[in-house]
Tab-separated table of C-alpha atoms and ligand atoms in Angstrom:
chain	number	residue	atom	x	y	z
R	16	UNK	CA	11.963	-70.908	-35.245
R	17	UNK	CA	14.393	-71.543	-32.357
R	18	UNK	CA	17.035	-74.052	-33.383
R	19	UNK	CA	15.332	-77.301	-34.451
R	20	UNK	CA	11.892	-76.347	-33.105
R	21	UNK	CA	9.427	-74.016	-34.790
R	22	UNK	CA	6.501	-72.397	-32.980
R	23	UNK	CA	3.301	-70.888	-34.347
R	24	UNK	CA	2.692	-67.188	-33.478
R	25	UNK	CA	-0.239	-68.139	-31.201
R	26	UNK	CA	2.061	-70.282	-29.073
R	27	UNK	CA	4.744	-67.619	-28.953
R	28	UNK	CA	2.176	-65.167	-27.555
R	29	UNK	CA	1.625	-67.462	-24.556
R	30	UNK	CA	5.308	-68.334	-23.918
R	31	UNK	CA	6.481	-66.907	-20.588
R	32	UNK	CA	10.209	-67.322	-21.187
R	33	UNK	CA	12.933	-69.011	-23.230
R	34	UNK	CA	14.755	-72.037	-21.865
R	35	UNK	CA	17.279	-74.668	-23.007
R	36	UNK	CA	16.461	-77.186	-20.283
R	37	UNK	CA	13.321	-79.165	-21.191
R	38	UNK	CA	11.216	-79.538	-24.327
R	39	UNK	CA	7.655	-80.895	-24.320
R	40	UNK	CA	5.484	-81.671	-27.348
R	41	UNK	CA	2.046	-82.222	-25.818
R	42	UNK	CA	0.503	-83.379	-29.070
R	43	UNK	CA	3.126	-86.077	-29.717
R	44	UNK	CA	3.800	-86.949	-26.060
R	45	UNK	CA	7.490	-85.998	-26.298
R	46	UNK	CA	9.618	-84.959	-23.280
R	47	UNK	CA	13.317	-84.091	-23.789
R	48	UNK	CA	15.796	-83.053	-21.087
R	49	UNK	CA	18.628	-81.061	-22.746
R	50	UNK	CA	17.645	-82.935	-25.957
R	51	UNK	CA	17.629	-86.465	-24.481
R	52	UNK	CA	14.249	-88.342	-24.520
R	53	UNK	CA	12.962	-89.152	-21.016
R	54	UNK	CA	12.449	-92.792	-22.029
R	55	UNK	CA	16.181	-93.210	-22.841
R	56	UNK	CA	17.280	-91.348	-19.706
R	57	UNK	CA	14.991	-93.501	-17.517
R	58	UNK	CA	16.432	-96.639	-19.141
R	59	UNK	CA	20.147	-95.791	-19.140
R	60	UNK	CA	20.811	-92.922	-16.702
R	61	UNK	CA	20.150	-92.229	-13.029
R	62	UNK	CA	18.960	-89.269	-10.961
R	63	UNK	CA	22.406	-87.947	-9.994
R	64	UNK	CA	23.525	-87.923	-13.647
R	65	UNK	CA	20.218	-86.287	-14.659
R	66	UNK	CA	20.813	-83.579	-12.014
R	67	UNK	CA	24.213	-82.848	-13.581
R	68	UNK	CA	22.652	-82.780	-17.078
R	69	UNK	CA	19.773	-80.460	-16.132
R	70	UNK	CA	22.055	-78.077	-14.240
R	71	UNK	CA	25.031	-78.020	-16.653
R	72	UNK	CA	23.505	-78.818	-20.052
R	73	UNK	CA	25.676	-81.832	-20.946
R	74	UNK	CA	26.069	-85.398	-19.649
R	75	UNK	CA	29.068	-85.647	-17.268
R	76	UNK	CA	32.260	-87.533	-18.094
R	77	UNK	CA	32.975	-90.310	-15.549
R	78	UNK	CA	35.398	-87.957	-13.753
R	79	UNK	CA	32.840	-85.113	-13.724
R	80	UNK	CA	30.184	-87.478	-12.433
R	81	UNK	CA	32.410	-88.741	-9.625
R	82	UNK	CA	33.330	-85.175	-8.573
R	83	UNK	CA	29.689	-84.055	-8.713
R	84	UNK	CA	28.453	-87.070	-6.730
R	85	UNK	CA	31.129	-86.587	-4.071
R	86	UNK	CA	30.252	-82.893	-3.803
R	87	UNK	CA	26.580	-83.746	-3.330
R	88	UNK	CA	27.479	-86.357	-0.688
R	89	UNK	CA	29.389	-83.734	1.297
R	90	UNK	CA	26.298	-81.555	1.577
R	91	UNK	CA	23.733	-84.177	2.624
R	92	UNK	CA	23.798	-83.299	6.340
R	93	UNK	CA	21.788	-80.285	7.535
R	94	UNK	CA	23.002	-77.744	10.107
R	95	UNK	CA	22.387	-79.307	13.509
R	96	UNK	CA	20.469	-76.182	14.602
R	97	UNK	CA	18.007	-76.759	11.747
R	98	UNK	CA	16.816	-79.871	13.580
R	99	UNK	CA	15.508	-77.528	16.310
R	100	UNK	CA	13.312	-75.850	13.705
R	101	UNK	CA	11.194	-79.012	13.426
R	102	UNK	CA	10.269	-78.801	17.100
R	103	UNK	CA	7.935	-75.865	16.428
R	104	UNK	CA	5.603	-78.034	14.329
R	105	UNK	CA	2.833	-80.284	15.656
R	106	UNK	CA	3.715	-83.943	15.128
R	107	UNK	CA	0.571	-84.363	13.009
R	108	UNK	CA	1.437	-81.451	10.678
R	109	UNK	CA	1.262	-82.373	6.970
R	110	UNK	CA	4.880	-83.043	5.895
R	111	UNK	CA	4.497	-80.554	3.021
R	112	UNK	CA	3.768	-77.814	5.583
R	113	UNK	CA	6.959	-78.777	7.431
R	114	UNK	CA	8.994	-78.975	4.232
R	115	UNK	CA	7.809	-75.532	3.097
R	116	UNK	CA	8.947	-74.022	6.379
R	117	UNK	CA	12.229	-75.856	6.760
R	118	UNK	CA	13.450	-75.272	3.172
R	119	UNK	CA	12.630	-71.560	3.443
R	120	UNK	CA	14.576	-71.524	6.727
R	121	UNK	CA	17.733	-72.653	4.896
R	122	UNK	CA	17.965	-68.975	3.873
R	123	UNK	CA	18.815	-68.269	7.521
R	124	UNK	CA	21.835	-70.580	7.448
R	125	UNK	CA	23.602	-69.706	4.204
R	126	UNK	CA	23.913	-65.934	4.017
R	127	UNK	CA	26.335	-66.102	1.068
R	128	UNK	CA	23.450	-67.534	-0.989
R	129	UNK	CA	21.911	-64.047	-0.933
R	130	UNK	CA	24.645	-62.971	-3.389
R	131	UNK	CA	22.862	-64.460	-6.425
R	132	UNK	CA	25.128	-62.568	-8.859
R	133	UNK	CA	28.049	-64.855	-7.908
R	134	UNK	CA	28.082	-68.000	-10.109
R	135	UNK	CA	30.046	-69.973	-7.515
R	136	UNK	CA	27.505	-69.205	-4.761
R	137	UNK	CA	24.670	-70.136	-7.136
R	138	UNK	CA	26.366	-73.476	-7.861
R	139	UNK	CA	26.914	-74.195	-4.142
R	140	UNK	CA	23.266	-73.372	-3.383
R	141	UNK	CA	22.188	-75.809	-6.114
R	142	UNK	CA	24.443	-78.536	-4.692
R	143	UNK	CA	23.162	-77.882	-1.154
R	144	UNK	CA	19.542	-78.152	-2.293
R	145	UNK	CA	20.065	-81.354	-4.333
R	146	UNK	CA	21.893	-82.883	-1.366
R	147	UNK	CA	19.697	-81.735	1.510
R	148	UNK	CA	16.206	-82.244	0.112
R	149	UNK	CA	16.209	-86.038	0.724
R	150	UNK	CA	17.561	-85.467	4.251
R	151	UNK	CA	14.880	-82.847	5.007
R	152	UNK	CA	12.152	-84.982	3.392
R	153	UNK	CA	13.090	-87.999	5.523
R	154	UNK	CA	13.255	-85.733	8.607
R	155	UNK	CA	9.688	-84.556	7.858
R	156	UNK	CA	8.597	-88.192	7.953
R	157	UNK	CA	10.629	-89.151	11.032
R	158	UNK	CA	9.284	-86.105	12.903
R	159	UNK	CA	5.693	-87.226	12.185
R	160	UNK	CA	6.429	-90.687	13.635
R	161	UNK	CA	8.251	-89.507	16.754
R	162	UNK	CA	11.318	-91.486	15.703
R	163	UNK	CA	14.739	-89.812	15.874
R	164	UNK	CA	16.224	-88.303	12.723
R	165	UNK	CA	18.583	-90.647	10.858
R	166	UNK	CA	21.829	-89.213	9.490
R	167	UNK	CA	22.700	-89.709	5.793
R	168	UNK	CA	25.380	-92.251	4.889
R	169	UNK	CA	28.096	-91.552	2.331
R	170	UNK	CA	28.423	-95.184	1.253
R	171	UNK	CA	24.900	-95.338	-0.223
R	172	UNK	CA	23.500	-94.147	-3.550
R	173	UNK	CA	21.133	-91.163	-3.610
R	174	UNK	CA	17.991	-93.329	-3.621
R	175	UNK	CA	19.377	-95.881	-1.135
R	176	UNK	CA	20.305	-93.032	1.223
R	177	UNK	CA	16.774	-91.609	1.091
R	178	UNK	CA	15.210	-94.985	1.936
R	179	UNK	CA	17.821	-95.482	4.682
R	180	UNK	CA	16.975	-92.090	6.262
R	181	UNK	CA	13.264	-92.859	5.963
R	182	UNK	CA	13.192	-96.341	7.458
R	183	UNK	CA	16.359	-97.056	9.469
R	184	UNK	CA	16.295	-96.490	13.244
R	185	UNK	CA	19.157	-96.307	15.775
R	186	UNK	CA	18.124	-99.809	16.842
R	187	UNK	CA	17.974	-101.402	13.422
R	188	UNK	CA	19.558	-100.871	9.998
R	189	UNK	CA	17.196	-100.741	6.977
R	190	UNK	CA	18.205	-103.272	4.358
R	191	UNK	CA	17.549	-101.514	1.044
R	192	UNK	CA	15.746	-103.719	-1.505
R	193	UNK	CA	17.562	-103.013	-4.815
R	194	UNK	CA	14.215	-103.130	-6.692
R	195	UNK	CA	12.858	-100.428	-4.369
R	196	UNK	CA	16.008	-98.309	-4.741
R	197	UNK	CA	15.834	-98.548	-8.552
R	198	UNK	CA	12.103	-97.701	-8.517
R	199	UNK	CA	12.777	-94.753	-6.180
R	200	UNK	CA	15.548	-93.459	-8.454
R	201	UNK	CA	13.233	-93.867	-11.455
R	202	UNK	CA	10.522	-91.849	-9.664
R	203	UNK	CA	13.056	-89.126	-8.844
R	204	UNK	CA	14.060	-88.971	-12.539
R	205	UNK	CA	10.497	-88.899	-13.893
R	206	UNK	CA	9.582	-85.970	-11.638
R	207	UNK	CA	12.846	-84.025	-12.102
R	208	UNK	CA	11.704	-81.316	-14.502
R	209	UNK	CA	8.775	-80.473	-16.713
R	210	UNK	CA	9.245	-77.112	-18.445
R	211	UNK	CA	7.162	-74.178	-17.167
R	212	UNK	CA	4.650	-76.029	-14.962
R	213	UNK	CA	2.910	-74.079	-12.202
R	214	UNK	CA	5.572	-74.632	-9.530
R	215	UNK	CA	8.542	-73.968	-11.839
R	216	UNK	CA	6.874	-70.769	-13.048
R	217	UNK	CA	6.429	-69.836	-9.375
R	218	UNK	CA	10.143	-70.362	-8.734
R	219	UNK	CA	11.035	-68.258	-11.783
R	220	UNK	CA	8.656	-65.460	-10.734
R	221	UNK	CA	10.040	-65.434	-7.177
R	222	UNK	CA	13.597	-65.575	-8.546
R	223	UNK	CA	12.946	-62.648	-10.899
R	224	UNK	CA	12.692	-60.374	-7.824
R	225	UNK	CA	16.249	-61.321	-6.784
R	226	UNK	CA	15.084	-63.465	-3.850
R	227	UNK	CA	17.586	-66.054	-2.586
R	228	UNK	CA	17.369	-69.593	-4.042
R	229	UNK	CA	16.095	-71.226	-0.832
R	230	UNK	CA	13.160	-68.788	-0.612
R	231	UNK	CA	12.389	-69.443	-4.309
R	232	UNK	CA	12.399	-73.228	-3.836
R	233	UNK	CA	10.115	-72.849	-0.780
R	234	UNK	CA	7.698	-70.917	-3.051
R	235	UNK	CA	7.875	-73.770	-5.574
R	236	UNK	CA	7.081	-76.317	-2.841
R	237	UNK	CA	4.018	-74.303	-1.821
R	238	UNK	CA	2.737	-74.149	-5.421
R	239	UNK	CA	3.376	-77.868	-6.008
R	240	UNK	CA	1.270	-78.844	-2.968
R	241	UNK	CA	-2.091	-78.297	-4.689
R	242	UNK	CA	-4.063	-81.442	-5.759
R	243	UNK	CA	-4.293	-80.134	-9.344
R	244	UNK	CA	-0.472	-80.245	-9.496
R	245	UNK	CA	1.976	-82.196	-7.362
R	246	UNK	CA	-0.642	-83.107	-4.769
R	247	UNK	CA	-2.286	-85.343	-7.401
R	248	UNK	CA	-0.184	-88.425	-6.537
R	249	UNK	CA	-1.515	-88.348	-2.961
R	250	UNK	CA	-5.006	-87.609	-4.337
R	251	UNK	CA	-4.805	-90.656	-6.674
R	252	UNK	CA	-4.360	-93.026	-3.717
R	253	UNK	CA	-7.115	-91.267	-1.764
R	254	UNK	CA	-9.374	-91.694	-4.825
R	255	UNK	CA	-8.483	-95.398	-5.224
R	256	UNK	CA	-9.211	-95.912	-1.518
R	257	UNK	CA	-12.553	-94.084	-1.900
R	258	UNK	CA	-13.514	-96.228	-4.925
R	259	UNK	CA	-12.517	-99.249	-2.844
R	260	UNK	CA	-13.807	-101.891	-5.240
R	261	UNK	CA	-13.968	-102.465	-9.004
R	262	UNK	CA	-17.756	-102.634	-8.727
R	263	UNK	CA	-17.842	-98.909	-7.851
R	264	UNK	CA	-15.653	-97.678	-10.740
R	265	UNK	CA	-18.588	-96.817	-13.039
R	266	UNK	CA	-20.146	-94.664	-10.273
R	267	UNK	CA	-16.960	-92.579	-9.989
R	268	UNK	CA	-16.469	-92.352	-13.762
R	269	UNK	CA	-20.020	-90.986	-14.015
R	270	UNK	CA	-19.207	-88.445	-11.307
R	271	UNK	CA	-16.043	-87.363	-13.208
R	272	UNK	CA	-18.242	-86.601	-16.248
R	273	UNK	CA	-20.918	-84.769	-14.246
R	274	UNK	CA	-20.375	-81.022	-14.600
R	275	UNK	CA	-22.316	-80.473	-11.373
R	276	UNK	CA	-19.909	-82.720	-9.491
R	277	UNK	CA	-16.458	-81.217	-8.716
R	278	UNK	CA	-14.956	-84.738	-8.638
R	279	UNK	CA	-12.224	-85.310	-11.240
R	280	UNK	CA	-10.310	-88.522	-11.868
R	281	UNK	CA	-7.009	-87.826	-10.110
R	282	UNK	CA	-3.992	-88.784	-12.204
R	283	UNK	CA	-5.756	-88.074	-15.493
R	284	UNK	CA	-5.445	-85.107	-17.810
R	285	UNK	CA	-2.754	-82.514	-18.259
R	286	UNK	CA	-2.409	-78.846	-19.153
R	287	UNK	CA	-0.033	-79.702	-22.016
R	288	UNK	CA	-0.182	-83.401	-22.961
R	289	UNK	CA	-3.006	-84.239	-25.366
R	290	UNK	CA	-1.461	-87.680	-25.679
R	291	UNK	CA	-0.053	-90.217	-23.215
R	292	UNK	CA	2.365	-88.543	-20.749
R	293	UNK	CA	5.663	-90.286	-21.701
R	294	UNK	CA	6.537	-90.430	-18.014
R	295	UNK	CA	3.335	-92.367	-17.269
R	296	UNK	CA	4.416	-95.107	-19.678
R	297	UNK	CA	7.743	-95.537	-17.854
R	298	UNK	CA	6.014	-95.250	-14.479
R	299	UNK	CA	3.540	-97.988	-15.442
R	300	UNK	CA	6.427	-100.343	-16.382
R	301	UNK	CA	8.157	-99.582	-13.076
R	302	UNK	CA	4.896	-100.165	-11.205
R	303	UNK	CA	4.563	-103.627	-12.765
R	304	UNK	CA	8.213	-104.430	-11.862
R	305	UNK	CA	7.811	-103.422	-8.200
R	306	UNK	CA	4.500	-105.228	-7.705
R	307	UNK	CA	5.902	-108.323	-9.502
R	308	UNK	CA	8.859	-108.246	-7.098
R	309	UNK	CA	6.461	-108.090	-4.173
R	310	UNK	CA	4.102	-110.723	-5.574
R	311	UNK	CA	1.371	-108.049	-5.575
R	312	UNK	CA	0.565	-108.232	-9.318
R	313	UNK	CA	-3.102	-108.580	-8.426
R	314	UNK	CA	-3.069	-105.754	-5.859
R	315	UNK	CA	-6.715	-104.532	-5.600
R	316	UNK	CA	-5.739	-100.857	-6.013
R	317	UNK	CA	-3.664	-101.713	-9.087
R	318	UNK	CA	-6.627	-103.583	-10.546
R	319	UNK	CA	-8.863	-100.537	-10.008
R	320	UNK	CA	-6.135	-98.311	-11.516
R	321	UNK	CA	-5.742	-100.505	-14.601
R	322	UNK	CA	-9.536	-100.601	-15.093
R	323	UNK	CA	-9.720	-96.802	-14.811
R	324	UNK	CA	-6.905	-96.473	-17.358
R	325	UNK	CA	-8.703	-98.814	-19.752
R	326	UNK	CA	-11.944	-96.805	-19.401
R	327	UNK	CA	-10.098	-93.503	-19.975
R	328	UNK	CA	-8.564	-94.908	-23.165
R	329	UNK	CA	-11.900	-96.226	-24.487
R	330	UNK	CA	-14.609	-93.872	-23.166
R	331	UNK	CA	-15.726	-91.037	-25.504
R	332	UNK	CA	-15.822	-88.427	-22.695
R	333	UNK	CA	-12.110	-88.921	-21.965
R	334	UNK	CA	-11.077	-89.618	-25.557
R	335	UNK	CA	-12.836	-86.499	-26.867
R	336	UNK	CA	-11.094	-84.426	-24.193
R	337	UNK	CA	-7.808	-86.283	-24.763
R	338	UNK	CA	-7.489	-87.110	-21.072
R	339	UNK	CA	-4.743	-89.685	-20.484
R	340	UNK	CA	-3.063	-91.013	-17.330
R	341	UNK	CA	-0.335	-88.586	-16.238
R	342	UNK	CA	2.884	-89.001	-14.260
R	343	UNK	CA	1.000	-89.050	-10.963
R	344	UNK	CA	-1.313	-91.907	-11.856
R	345	UNK	CA	1.080	-94.796	-11.170
R	346	UNK	CA	3.672	-93.153	-8.933
R	347	UNK	CA	1.415	-93.322	-5.888
R	348	UNK	CA	0.877	-97.074	-6.288
R	349	UNK	CA	4.644	-97.658	-6.507
R	350	UNK	CA	5.350	-95.459	-3.477
R	351	UNK	CA	2.683	-97.227	-1.440
R	352	UNK	CA	4.110	-100.637	-2.415
R	353	UNK	CA	7.569	-99.478	-1.262
R	354	UNK	CA	6.008	-98.563	2.088
R	355	UNK	CA	6.060	-94.772	1.734
R	356	UNK	CA	3.088	-93.212	3.612
R	357	UNK	CA	0.640	-91.344	1.334
R	358	UNK	CA	1.255	-88.005	3.071
R	359	UNK	CA	4.894	-88.201	1.889
R	360	UNK	CA	4.071	-88.604	-1.829
R	361	UNK	CA	4.070	-84.890	-2.679
R	362	UNK	CA	7.147	-84.362	-0.497
R	363	UNK	CA	8.927	-86.877	-2.754
R	364	UNK	CA	7.658	-85.023	-5.822
R	365	UNK	CA	9.038	-81.761	-4.342
R	366	UNK	CA	12.368	-83.425	-3.568
R	367	UNK	CA	12.619	-84.787	-7.125
R	368	UNK	CA	11.546	-81.516	-8.761
R	369	UNK	CA	14.083	-79.427	-6.817
R	370	UNK	CA	16.721	-80.040	-9.523
R	371	UNK	CA	14.294	-78.746	-12.170
R	372	UNK	CA	13.380	-75.721	-10.102
R	373	UNK	CA	16.979	-74.777	-9.296
R	374	UNK	CA	18.147	-75.396	-12.881
R	375	UNK	CA	15.490	-73.011	-14.213
R	376	UNK	CA	16.308	-70.490	-11.463
R	377	UNK	CA	20.018	-70.680	-12.307
R	378	UNK	CA	19.351	-70.419	-16.075
R	379	UNK	CA	17.288	-67.270	-15.516
R	380	UNK	CA	19.685	-65.605	-13.043
R	381	UNK	CA	22.745	-66.440	-15.200
R	382	UNK	CA	21.260	-64.433	-18.094
R	383	UNK	CA	19.662	-61.026	-18.449
R	384	UNK	CA	16.273	-61.056	-16.747
R	385	UNK	CA	13.600	-58.622	-15.620
R	386	UNK	CA	11.267	-58.838	-12.650
R	387	UNK	CA	8.130	-60.773	-13.585
R	388	UNK	CA	5.009	-58.618	-13.714
R	389	UNK	CA	1.966	-60.414	-15.216
R	390	UNK	CA	-0.796	-57.971	-16.311
R	391	UNK	CA	-4.608	-58.504	-16.030
R	392	UNK	CA	-7.931	-57.738	-17.695
R	393	UNK	CA	-9.722	-55.359	-15.277
R	394	UNK	CA	-13.413	-56.280	-14.979
R	395	UNK	CA	-14.263	-54.301	-11.819
R	396	UNK	CA	-16.200	-51.070	-11.157
R	397	UNK	CA	-15.570	-48.039	-13.436
R	398	UNK	CA	-13.892	-45.009	-11.817
R	399	UNK	CA	-16.314	-43.308	-9.392
R	400	UNK	CA	-16.150	-40.543	-6.714
R	401	UNK	CA	-16.266	-41.155	-2.962
R	402	UNK	CA	-19.832	-40.306	-1.755
R	403	UNK	CA	-20.271	-36.907	0.026
R	404	UNK	CA	-21.616	-37.688	3.562
N	508	SDX	C1	1.073	-82.429	-12.814
N	508	SDX	O1	2.115	-78.659	-15.854
N	508	SDX	C2	2.782	-79.719	-15.604
N	508	SDX	O2	3.675	-80.033	-16.324
N	508	SDX	C3	2.373	-80.482	-14.350
N	508	SDX	C4	3.088	-81.784	-14.126
N	508	SDX	C5	4.555	-81.561	-13.844
N	508	SDX	O3	5.330	-82.517	-14.051
N	508	SDX	O4	4.870	-80.466	-13.307
N	508	SDX	O5	2.941	-82.629	-15.254
N	508	SDX	C6	2.548	-82.523	-12.906
N	508	SDX	O6	0.595	-81.537	-12.179
N	508	SDX	C7	0.228	-83.434	-13.582
N	508	SDX	C8	-1.299	-83.154	-13.403
N	508	SDX	C9	-1.717	-83.764	-12.059
N	508	SDX	N1	-3.101	-83.399	-11.735
N	508	SDX	C10	-4.090	-84.293	-11.720
N	508	SDX	O7	-3.962	-85.482	-12.067
N	508	SDX	C11	-5.416	-83.766	-11.190
N	508	SDX	C12	-6.547	-84.214	-12.150
N	508	SDX	N2	-6.349	-83.544	-13.418
N	508	SDX	C13	-7.176	-82.337	-13.622
N	508	SDX	O8	-7.302	-81.556	-12.476
N	508	SDX	C14	-6.783	-81.615	-14.904
N	508	SDX	O9	-6.658	-82.549	-15.891
N	508	SDX	C15	-5.575	-80.720	-14.936
N	508	SDX	C16	-5.575	-79.722	-13.836
N	508	SDX	C17	-4.318	-81.536	-14.879
N	508	SDX	C18	-5.647	-79.984	-16.258
N	508	SDX	O10	-6.814	-79.200	-16.176
N	508	SDX	P1	-7.410	-78.487	-17.451
N	508	SDX	O11	-6.324	-77.797	-18.201
N	508	SDX	O12	-8.638	-77.729	-17.097
N	508	SDX	O13	-7.839	-79.746	-18.306
N	508	SDX	P2	-8.413	-79.557	-19.705
N	508	SDX	O14	-8.495	-78.142	-20.139
N	508	SDX	O15	-7.688	-80.503	-20.588
N	508	SDX	O16	-9.938	-80.036	-19.488
N	508	SDX	C19	-10.665	-80.325	-20.629
N	508	SDX	C20	-11.933	-80.981	-20.151
N	508	SDX	C21	-12.730	-80.126	-19.162
N	508	SDX	O17	-14.068	-80.501	-19.362
N	508	SDX	P3	-14.984	-79.579	-20.391
N	508	SDX	O18	-15.096	-78.228	-19.739
N	508	SDX	O19	-14.212	-79.540	-21.717
N	508	SDX	O20	-16.291	-80.331	-20.483
N	508	SDX	O21	-11.626	-82.199	-19.453
N	508	SDX	C22	-12.148	-82.121	-18.133
N	508	SDX	C23	-12.302	-80.658	-17.817
N	508	SDX	O22	-13.308	-80.494	-16.834
N	508	SDX	N3	-11.148	-82.765	-17.278
N	508	SDX	C24	-11.406	-83.807	-16.493
N	508	SDX	C25	-10.178	-84.116	-15.895
N	508	SDX	N4	-9.234	-83.274	-16.327
N	508	SDX	C26	-9.838	-82.434	-17.189
N	508	SDX	N5	-12.541	-84.497	-16.252
N	508	SDX	C27	-12.446	-85.520	-15.367
N	508	SDX	N6	-11.284	-85.894	-14.741
N	508	SDX	C28	-10.153	-85.214	-14.999
N	508	SDX	N7	-9.005	-85.569	-14.391
């Protein structure tokens, strides 16, 4: 038993580490961040406050929140030389490829971050990453369009600033729709952290070697990119486009059940949740709010999505395998409605998850840790001698 939670020996054998940051109960569909249910945080908090909570362990007082938010604001610009780094990429590069490279390159600008034993340097690296990820993400998008980079503004909220950097141009301000900004902030919160998922485990493994935090986050971005993980939100929209019409849903559901067909329903299933992903419930509510605001309640893709969800909840194949919509199922529809291009969906997931990654990295490095060294079951050739020739 650890505190209020008890684990069976089988589970303990699979646990890769201890952590105080996030608790998931896959059977009951529970997700707690430092003990607070995600549903309550999504309702009453915002992303900046959640960043403080994940990093420090407690909700900030108003004074702590103001200091933290001002500190983040002062780090939102990137080194002007970093903008040159983008020029090496083709304009049609996938923004995740650019983000991987640029975030790793931050290691070249902040040499003090190499001293990971210094708590102050670790804290500054965390603040830099929280602050710069939206700027870098928006730069990845601007670079793909050929438009100039847009500087952050200190008078906007975190989510407003991201939308401003994405869609403003030197010729025209971007008027932030408050419904979009709230939906964006909600998406940031729902993707912030999720225990030892593949990308967070990657960050921890990289961090266990003593690598600097920027290199570790770049490793996390690379792991998140896969369609089985963070790339699923982009894959959901590609799937909905491929289905195209409600009349073709049954064809794709049949394919998802066919063991000879590699097709899986993107946005369904989860390594841990055997119940509804609590984030998907909040995401679905947000999706309805955004499409209501836009008068798109009968959006064709949303209709296909809702039909797929209904099938997954009723069909024996999905019910018997306890496959439910996950966090990625609705986020793509919201992002598309806000006007975010599909190729940017996983970049936004990476941006949101950076606080989770860096909080886990900091938790590990602040305590005793050993280099990660997973072992294997060897199934290759028995020992044999080199042939005499
Ligand atoms: C994220 O770990 C995290 O916390 C991740 C994440 C986070 O916040 O970090 O929550 C974010 O990555 C969410 C997941 C996003 N991925 C997708 O939506 C891609 C589609 N989902 C599948 O690829 C799959 O469900 C996984 C990868 C998510 C989980 O794969 P598993 O562990 O193999 O699923 P499972 O063991 O529960 O599968 C049981 C059965 C298998 O069939 P059988 O061999 O039992 O006959 O269900 C089948 C699977 O083939 N199955 C699916 C399916 N997912 C599982 N069949 C059709 N469509 C699907 N989506």
